[in-house]
XYZ file of C-alpha atoms in Angstrom:
435
model
C -33.735 2.831 43.984
C -37.048 1.663 44.438
C -36.911 -1.260 42.097
C -33.358 -2.452 43.877
C -34.798 -1.898 47.444
C -37.986 -3.515 46.464
C -35.995 -6.458 44.751
C -33.964 -7.014 47.864
C -36.927 -7.080 50.204
C -38.662 -9.390 48.162
C -35.736 -11.871 47.828
C -34.953 -11.299 51.453
C -38.806 -12.290 52.602
C -38.589 -15.132 49.874
C -35.384 -16.743 51.588
C -36.519 -16.168 55.225
C -39.875 -17.808 54.341
C -38.178 -20.710 52.819
C -35.619 -21.231 55.524
C -38.513 -20.796 58.143
C -40.681 -23.113 56.205
C -37.783 -25.858 56.276
C -37.141 -25.198 59.983
C -40.705 -25.671 60.770
C -40.941 -28.789 58.679
C -37.977 -30.111 60.475
C -39.423 -28.943 63.945
C -42.918 -30.634 63.184
C -41.302 -33.831 61.994
C -39.118 -33.839 64.870
C -42.232 -33.212 67.403
C -44.105 -36.151 65.744
C -41.134 -38.454 65.854
C -40.910 -37.454 69.671
C -44.281 -38.290 70.511
C -44.179 -41.510 68.577
C -41.030 -42.677 70.755
C -42.785 -41.534 73.693
C -45.576 -44.008 72.912
C -43.059 -46.520 72.046
C -41.357 -46.041 75.514
C -44.693 -46.146 77.403
C -45.553 -49.185 75.587
C -42.161 -50.967 76.642
C -42.547 -49.809 80.310
C -45.931 -51.368 80.961
C -44.706 -54.735 79.288
C -46.194 -54.613 76.200
C -49.360 -53.213 76.850
C -51.006 -49.778 76.512
C -52.189 -47.764 79.310
C -54.912 -45.317 78.614
C -53.965 -43.002 81.420
C -50.327 -42.942 80.029
C -51.558 -42.599 76.561
C -53.929 -39.882 77.467
C -51.314 -38.034 79.228
C -49.183 -37.957 76.110
C -52.418 -37.206 74.103
C -53.188 -33.940 75.927
C -49.699 -32.478 75.679
C -50.095 -33.270 72.133
C -53.358 -31.014 72.047
C -51.418 -28.370 73.453
C -49.001 -28.604 70.457
C -51.701 -28.497 68.134
C -51.829 -32.132 67.294
C -54.698 -34.357 67.733
C -53.507 -38.110 68.489
C -55.127 -40.945 67.930
C -53.800 -44.503 68.724
C -55.020 -47.456 66.806
C -54.160 -51.190 67.299
C -52.771 -53.369 64.486
C -56.294 -54.301 63.496
C -57.299 -50.554 63.134
C -59.197 -50.185 66.461
C -58.940 -47.225 68.387
C -57.023 -47.592 71.471
C -57.137 -43.906 72.518
C -58.412 -40.864 71.052
C -59.208 -37.248 72.667
C -62.800 -36.710 74.013
C -65.023 -33.958 72.647
C -64.305 -32.027 75.837
C -60.550 -32.254 75.386
C -60.861 -31.137 71.740
C -63.420 -28.427 72.659
C -60.705 -27.114 75.183
C -58.190 -27.296 72.505
C -58.567 -23.850 70.628
C -56.415 -24.629 67.510
C -57.912 -28.077 66.956
C -61.199 -26.768 65.363
C -62.641 -28.058 61.994
C -60.991 -31.414 62.350
C -62.059 -32.830 58.967
C -60.225 -30.112 57.169
C -57.096 -30.816 58.920
C -53.973 -32.750 57.728
C -53.286 -36.256 58.925
C -50.405 -38.333 59.095
C -50.264 -42.223 59.995
C -47.021 -43.173 61.788
C -46.379 -46.982 62.591
C -44.870 -47.867 65.838
C -42.595 -50.726 65.654
C -40.943 -52.734 68.443
C -38.053 -55.115 66.764
C -39.489 -54.455 63.342
C -42.787 -55.694 64.320
C -45.824 -53.232 64.122
C -47.381 -52.821 67.401
C -49.733 -49.860 66.807
C -50.499 -47.045 64.317
C -50.695 -43.447 65.652
C -52.758 -40.707 63.771
C -51.653 -37.102 64.140
C -53.859 -34.522 62.743
C -52.693 -30.564 62.630
C -53.802 -27.514 61.188
C -51.523 -27.121 58.053
C -48.869 -28.526 55.981
C -46.179 -27.201 57.978
C -47.638 -27.199 61.623
C -47.347 -23.638 62.058
C -48.019 -22.891 65.424
C -49.772 -19.188 66.310
C -46.177 -18.232 67.836
C -44.570 -19.136 64.398
C -47.483 -17.121 62.588
C -46.734 -14.452 64.769
C -43.085 -14.461 64.344
C -43.256 -14.574 60.530
C -45.645 -11.438 60.543
C -43.340 -9.518 62.774
C -40.538 -10.345 60.620
C -42.584 -9.224 57.281
C -43.427 -5.836 59.312
C -39.808 -5.351 60.380
C -38.483 -5.998 56.639
C -41.284 -3.778 55.239
C -40.460 -0.719 57.640
C -36.554 -1.339 56.967
C -37.302 -1.243 53.323
C -39.375 2.095 53.556
C -36.452 3.533 55.784
C -33.633 2.413 53.291
C -35.880 3.664 50.416
C -36.156 7.597 52.114
C -32.621 7.458 53.139
C -31.744 6.431 49.248
C -33.949 8.989 48.107
C -32.503 11.852 50.237
C -28.859 10.668 48.987
C -29.886 10.448 45.396
C -31.252 14.074 45.735
C -28.084 15.164 47.362
C -25.936 13.839 44.642
C -28.142 14.984 41.935
C -27.843 18.475 43.297
C -23.910 18.286 43.484
C -24.054 17.179 40.028
C -26.541 19.134 38.474
C -24.924 22.631 40.117
C -21.601 22.595 38.292
C -23.243 21.091 34.946
C -25.763 24.181 35.077
C -22.625 26.420 35.508
C -21.086 24.586 32.751
C -24.007 25.040 30.127
C -24.113 28.812 31.209
C -20.493 29.165 30.438
C -20.457 27.255 27.242
C -23.376 29.464 26.151
C -21.466 32.683 26.984
C -18.198 31.005 25.072
C -20.358 30.362 22.071
C -21.723 33.919 21.974
C -17.855 34.959 21.733
C -17.347 35.554 25.710
C -13.909 34.326 26.477
C -13.355 36.458 29.686
C -14.593 34.148 32.448
C -13.218 30.786 33.638
C -15.078 28.101 35.713
C -14.104 27.301 39.347
C -13.684 24.088 40.651
C -16.094 23.683 43.468
C -17.009 19.940 43.749
C -15.395 16.649 44.898
C -16.168 14.700 41.908
C -13.167 14.231 39.841
C -14.882 13.492 36.366
C -16.809 16.976 36.924
C -13.533 18.784 37.749
C -11.980 17.066 34.498
C -14.973 18.667 32.564
C -14.591 21.851 34.231
C -10.664 21.623 32.925
C -11.519 20.834 29.433
C -14.082 23.501 29.249
C -11.824 26.169 30.489
C -9.142 24.873 28.103
C -11.225 25.133 25.073
C -12.435 28.722 26.409
C -8.713 29.528 26.409
C -7.805 27.973 23.140
C -10.980 29.707 21.505
C -9.915 33.142 23.155
C -6.394 32.374 21.531
C -7.356 31.726 18.343
C -9.799 34.454 18.146
C -6.909 36.532 19.061
C -4.419 35.069 16.602
C -7.421 35.269 13.903
C -7.721 39.363 14.758
C -4.049 39.538 14.536
C -3.586 37.180 11.469
C -6.353 39.745 9.494
C -4.268 42.794 10.574
C -0.999 41.111 9.777
C -2.523 40.074 6.169
C -4.004 43.570 5.938
C -0.352 45.199 6.461
C 1.542 42.942 4.645
C -0.762 43.395 1.337
C -1.346 47.092 2.103
C 2.662 48.068 2.011
C 3.370 46.621 -1.701
C -0.045 47.901 -2.874
C 0.638 51.406 -1.508
C 3.898 51.526 -3.008
C 2.358 50.246 -6.474
C -0.167 52.703 -6.238
C 1.866 55.712 -5.156
C 4.335 55.056 -8.111
C 1.600 54.805 -10.853
C -0.043 57.929 -9.603
C 3.203 59.669 -9.610
C 3.799 58.543 -13.236
C 0.104 59.140 -14.260
C 0.528 62.791 -13.006
C 3.827 63.308 -14.522
C 5.770 63.760 -11.771
C 7.975 60.841 -12.302
C 9.248 59.687 -15.720
C 8.194 56.264 -16.703
C 11.415 54.572 -17.132
C 12.837 51.175 -17.116
C 14.104 51.430 -13.452
C 10.817 52.513 -12.151
C 8.837 49.767 -13.941
C 11.414 46.928 -12.456
C 10.825 48.224 -8.895
C 6.747 48.163 -9.503
C 7.517 44.591 -11.024
C 9.420 43.564 -8.140
C 6.542 44.709 -5.614
C 4.317 42.699 -7.619
C 6.294 39.864 -7.381
C 6.548 40.114 -3.834
C 2.943 40.447 -3.456
C 2.346 37.531 -5.643
C 4.891 35.524 -3.722
C 3.105 36.504 -0.379
C -0.526 35.301 -1.566
C 0.994 31.981 -3.025
C 2.521 31.797 0.713
C -0.824 32.179 2.275
C -2.582 29.628 -0.211
C 0.154 27.136 0.476
C 0.013 27.207 4.266
C -3.850 27.207 4.170
C -4.077 23.998 2.017
C -1.374 22.253 4.125
C -2.945 22.989 7.277
C -6.439 21.718 6.257
C -4.905 18.745 4.630
C -6.003 19.882 1.348
C -2.638 19.779 -0.188
C -2.069 16.205 -0.297
C 1.524 14.703 0.619
C 3.001 12.720 -2.025
C 5.199 10.693 -0.061
C 8.328 8.493 -1.490
C 11.015 6.651 0.039
C 13.853 9.317 0.166
C 17.550 9.729 1.283
C 17.260 12.558 3.391
C 21.104 13.236 3.472
C 21.212 13.610 -0.163
C 17.926 15.917 0.027
C 20.150 18.143 2.533
C 23.171 18.106 0.461
C 21.007 19.316 -2.906
C 19.412 22.168 -0.740
C 23.005 23.243 0.511
C 24.413 23.145 -3.120
C 21.762 25.883 -3.706
C 22.934 28.197 -0.706
C 26.710 27.511 -1.576
C 27.077 31.183 -3.228
C 25.219 32.774 -0.326
C 27.365 30.867 2.521
C 30.824 31.885 0.406
C 29.328 35.546 0.103
C 29.255 35.748 3.959
C 31.983 33.463 4.622
C 29.776 31.428 6.953
C 31.856 27.966 7.952
C 29.378 25.068 7.424
C 29.669 21.713 9.336
C 27.646 19.186 7.920
C 27.084 15.917 10.046
C 24.658 13.173 8.595
C 24.336 9.716 7.970
C 22.280 7.972 5.468
C 18.753 7.661 6.351
C 15.880 6.485 4.122
C 12.600 7.912 5.126
C 9.199 8.087 3.615
C 8.441 11.632 2.938
C 7.158 14.111 0.351
C 10.809 15.707 -1.119
C 9.391 18.559 -2.304
C 7.546 19.660 1.003
C 10.524 18.712 3.118
C 13.059 20.572 0.527
C 11.021 23.660 1.294
C 11.516 22.906 5.163
C 15.148 22.681 5.005
C 15.290 25.728 2.527
C 13.281 28.033 4.959
C 15.229 26.861 7.977
C 18.743 27.110 6.276
C 17.706 30.603 4.584
C 17.071 31.901 7.894
C 20.291 30.324 9.595
C 22.147 32.359 6.775
C 19.958 35.699 7.103
C 20.691 35.907 10.683
C 24.292 34.730 11.073
C 26.659 37.648 10.768
C 29.664 37.178 8.085
C 32.454 34.735 9.461
C 29.882 33.023 11.335
C 29.248 29.132 11.748
C 26.423 26.948 10.808
C 26.109 23.164 12.041
C 23.776 20.634 10.383
C 23.110 17.443 12.217
C 21.139 14.514 10.761
C 20.906 11.197 12.910
C 18.339 8.566 14.224
C 16.781 8.657 17.688
C 14.716 5.802 18.709
C 12.091 5.998 15.848
C 12.474 9.220 14.753
C 15.069 11.022 12.263
C 16.114 14.264 13.754
C 17.569 17.331 11.937
C 18.949 19.995 13.582
C 20.207 23.647 12.197
C 22.109 25.293 14.434
C 23.743 28.810 14.202
C 25.881 31.447 16.058
C 23.603 34.348 14.575
C 21.724 37.076 16.385
C 19.406 34.592 18.146
C 15.849 35.348 19.463
C 14.606 36.983 22.614
C 12.895 34.827 24.753
C 9.550 36.766 24.750
C 9.658 36.106 21.099
C 10.553 32.317 20.998
C 6.880 30.944 21.702
C 5.619 32.737 18.757
C 8.209 32.105 16.106
C 5.944 29.584 14.346
C 2.881 32.159 14.263
C 1.611 33.582 11.174
C 3.364 36.726 10.071
C 5.264 36.987 13.366
C 8.536 38.575 13.042
C 10.636 39.497 16.340
C 12.202 42.519 14.499
C 9.484 43.674 11.864
C 11.430 46.255 10.220
C 14.815 44.509 10.051
C 12.921 41.553 8.671
C 11.354 43.523 5.951
C 14.295 44.997 5.033
C 15.777 41.555 4.580
C 12.887 40.498 2.698
C 11.113 38.597 5.305
C 7.386 38.247 5.314
C 6.909 36.246 8.811
C 5.136 33.212 7.005
C 8.332 30.892 6.295
C 8.571 29.463 9.843
C 4.638 28.840 9.866
C 4.742 27.045 6.674
C 7.878 24.903 7.956
C 5.518 23.909 10.826
C 2.725 23.069 8.822
C 4.804 20.776 6.603
C 6.399 18.926 9.397
C 3.077 18.685 11.133
C 1.547 17.255 8.025
C 4.236 14.481 8.187
C 3.332 13.356 11.781
C 6.397 15.272 13.053
C 7.138 17.980 15.287
C 9.649 21.146 15.134
C 11.029 23.274 18.226
C 13.326 26.287 18.496
C 15.645 26.893 21.321
C 17.398 30.341 21.025
C 19.215 32.888 23.223
C 19.699 36.644 22.241
C 22.969 37.305 20.812
C 24.145 33.532 21.229
C 22.334 31.759 18.300
C 19.277 29.595 17.540
C 18.917 25.629 17.060
C 16.002 24.591 15.111
C 14.974 20.688 15.621
C 13.060 18.739 13.147
C 11.548 15.272 14.233
C 10.101 13.062 11.623
C 8.564 9.474 12.192
C 10.600 6.866 10.537
C 7.641 4.565 10.342
C 5.881 7.182 8.343
């Protein structure tokens, strides 16, 4: 601000001085021309002769304007010049030898009749009034500059305080968040849009970190629970066999083997979803006819559909899209498996595949048991099961839909669910055509 105010003041003073110099120069030239014309008129009025009294009168007035007028004839002889008395009275005509001089010819009908010599104090002919004006102007500009600078400092301090206060709050808040305290939220107390946006983003970051922390804690608990159940079963059965309480027979060994397979399947799913979410499991995309891929998955579930006598309505069109067929096969398999699992006997499943703008949209709709409204936002969370006891009885682990979401997102798409308890569920998968 000091630099800007200083530059503006210097530029203003320079421009004013420049324009004032031009004004004074023009005024000076006009004054010289006026005296020359007045001498010329005097010469003509007096029938081509010079009257010393008339010339003296003009010369005295010139002295009052800071000019020393000397009139010479064509032979360079002095017609009139101010006396020492007159020069002594003129306070602004001292040091005559150092004064600037200008010779102006007086002509009548292009004939030179005299030469007038003007002497003045400086090149621009500044009078004491001109000098006083310039000095006053400089003092005024300096005062204005100092005033503007002080006002600018006050405004800068005020703005800096308004900026720094919420920023200090944000620093303290982020330090608390970094230490794991997600309980508080930053208030919006400023009129600065950018600072409010920063507050909103910081609050959202805190909410997401809090949500992720809760998710990690629940995930750890769920993983521990999912692993503990089969391990407890295996351990109890083995201890009973070791103690001789249970005989070692084929049925019990098969049961233990089923639990080991279930445990291995769970661990494999955890590894798969982790690798997909962290993009460690690279997608191998090829141009694939999605309708044929869906038909292949349906063929694998034909016996399940027939067993529950579920009616299938299959509405698709041929769409070629660049996808990883193995991963999308898993998506369709998981969604169709869920639809069959939660659809009662003699129920109905509708599968639709179509183009919508730049996306291919797959919907799988059933008229099964549906999902409670409170559970809908969490169906894609890891290990989340709306009815844990019922799901585990049916072989669920609460990770299938999480895998679906991870695969779809890895393809640049999205998956959503619309459900009503006791009415049915619709899963919608969107994949970009230009993938």
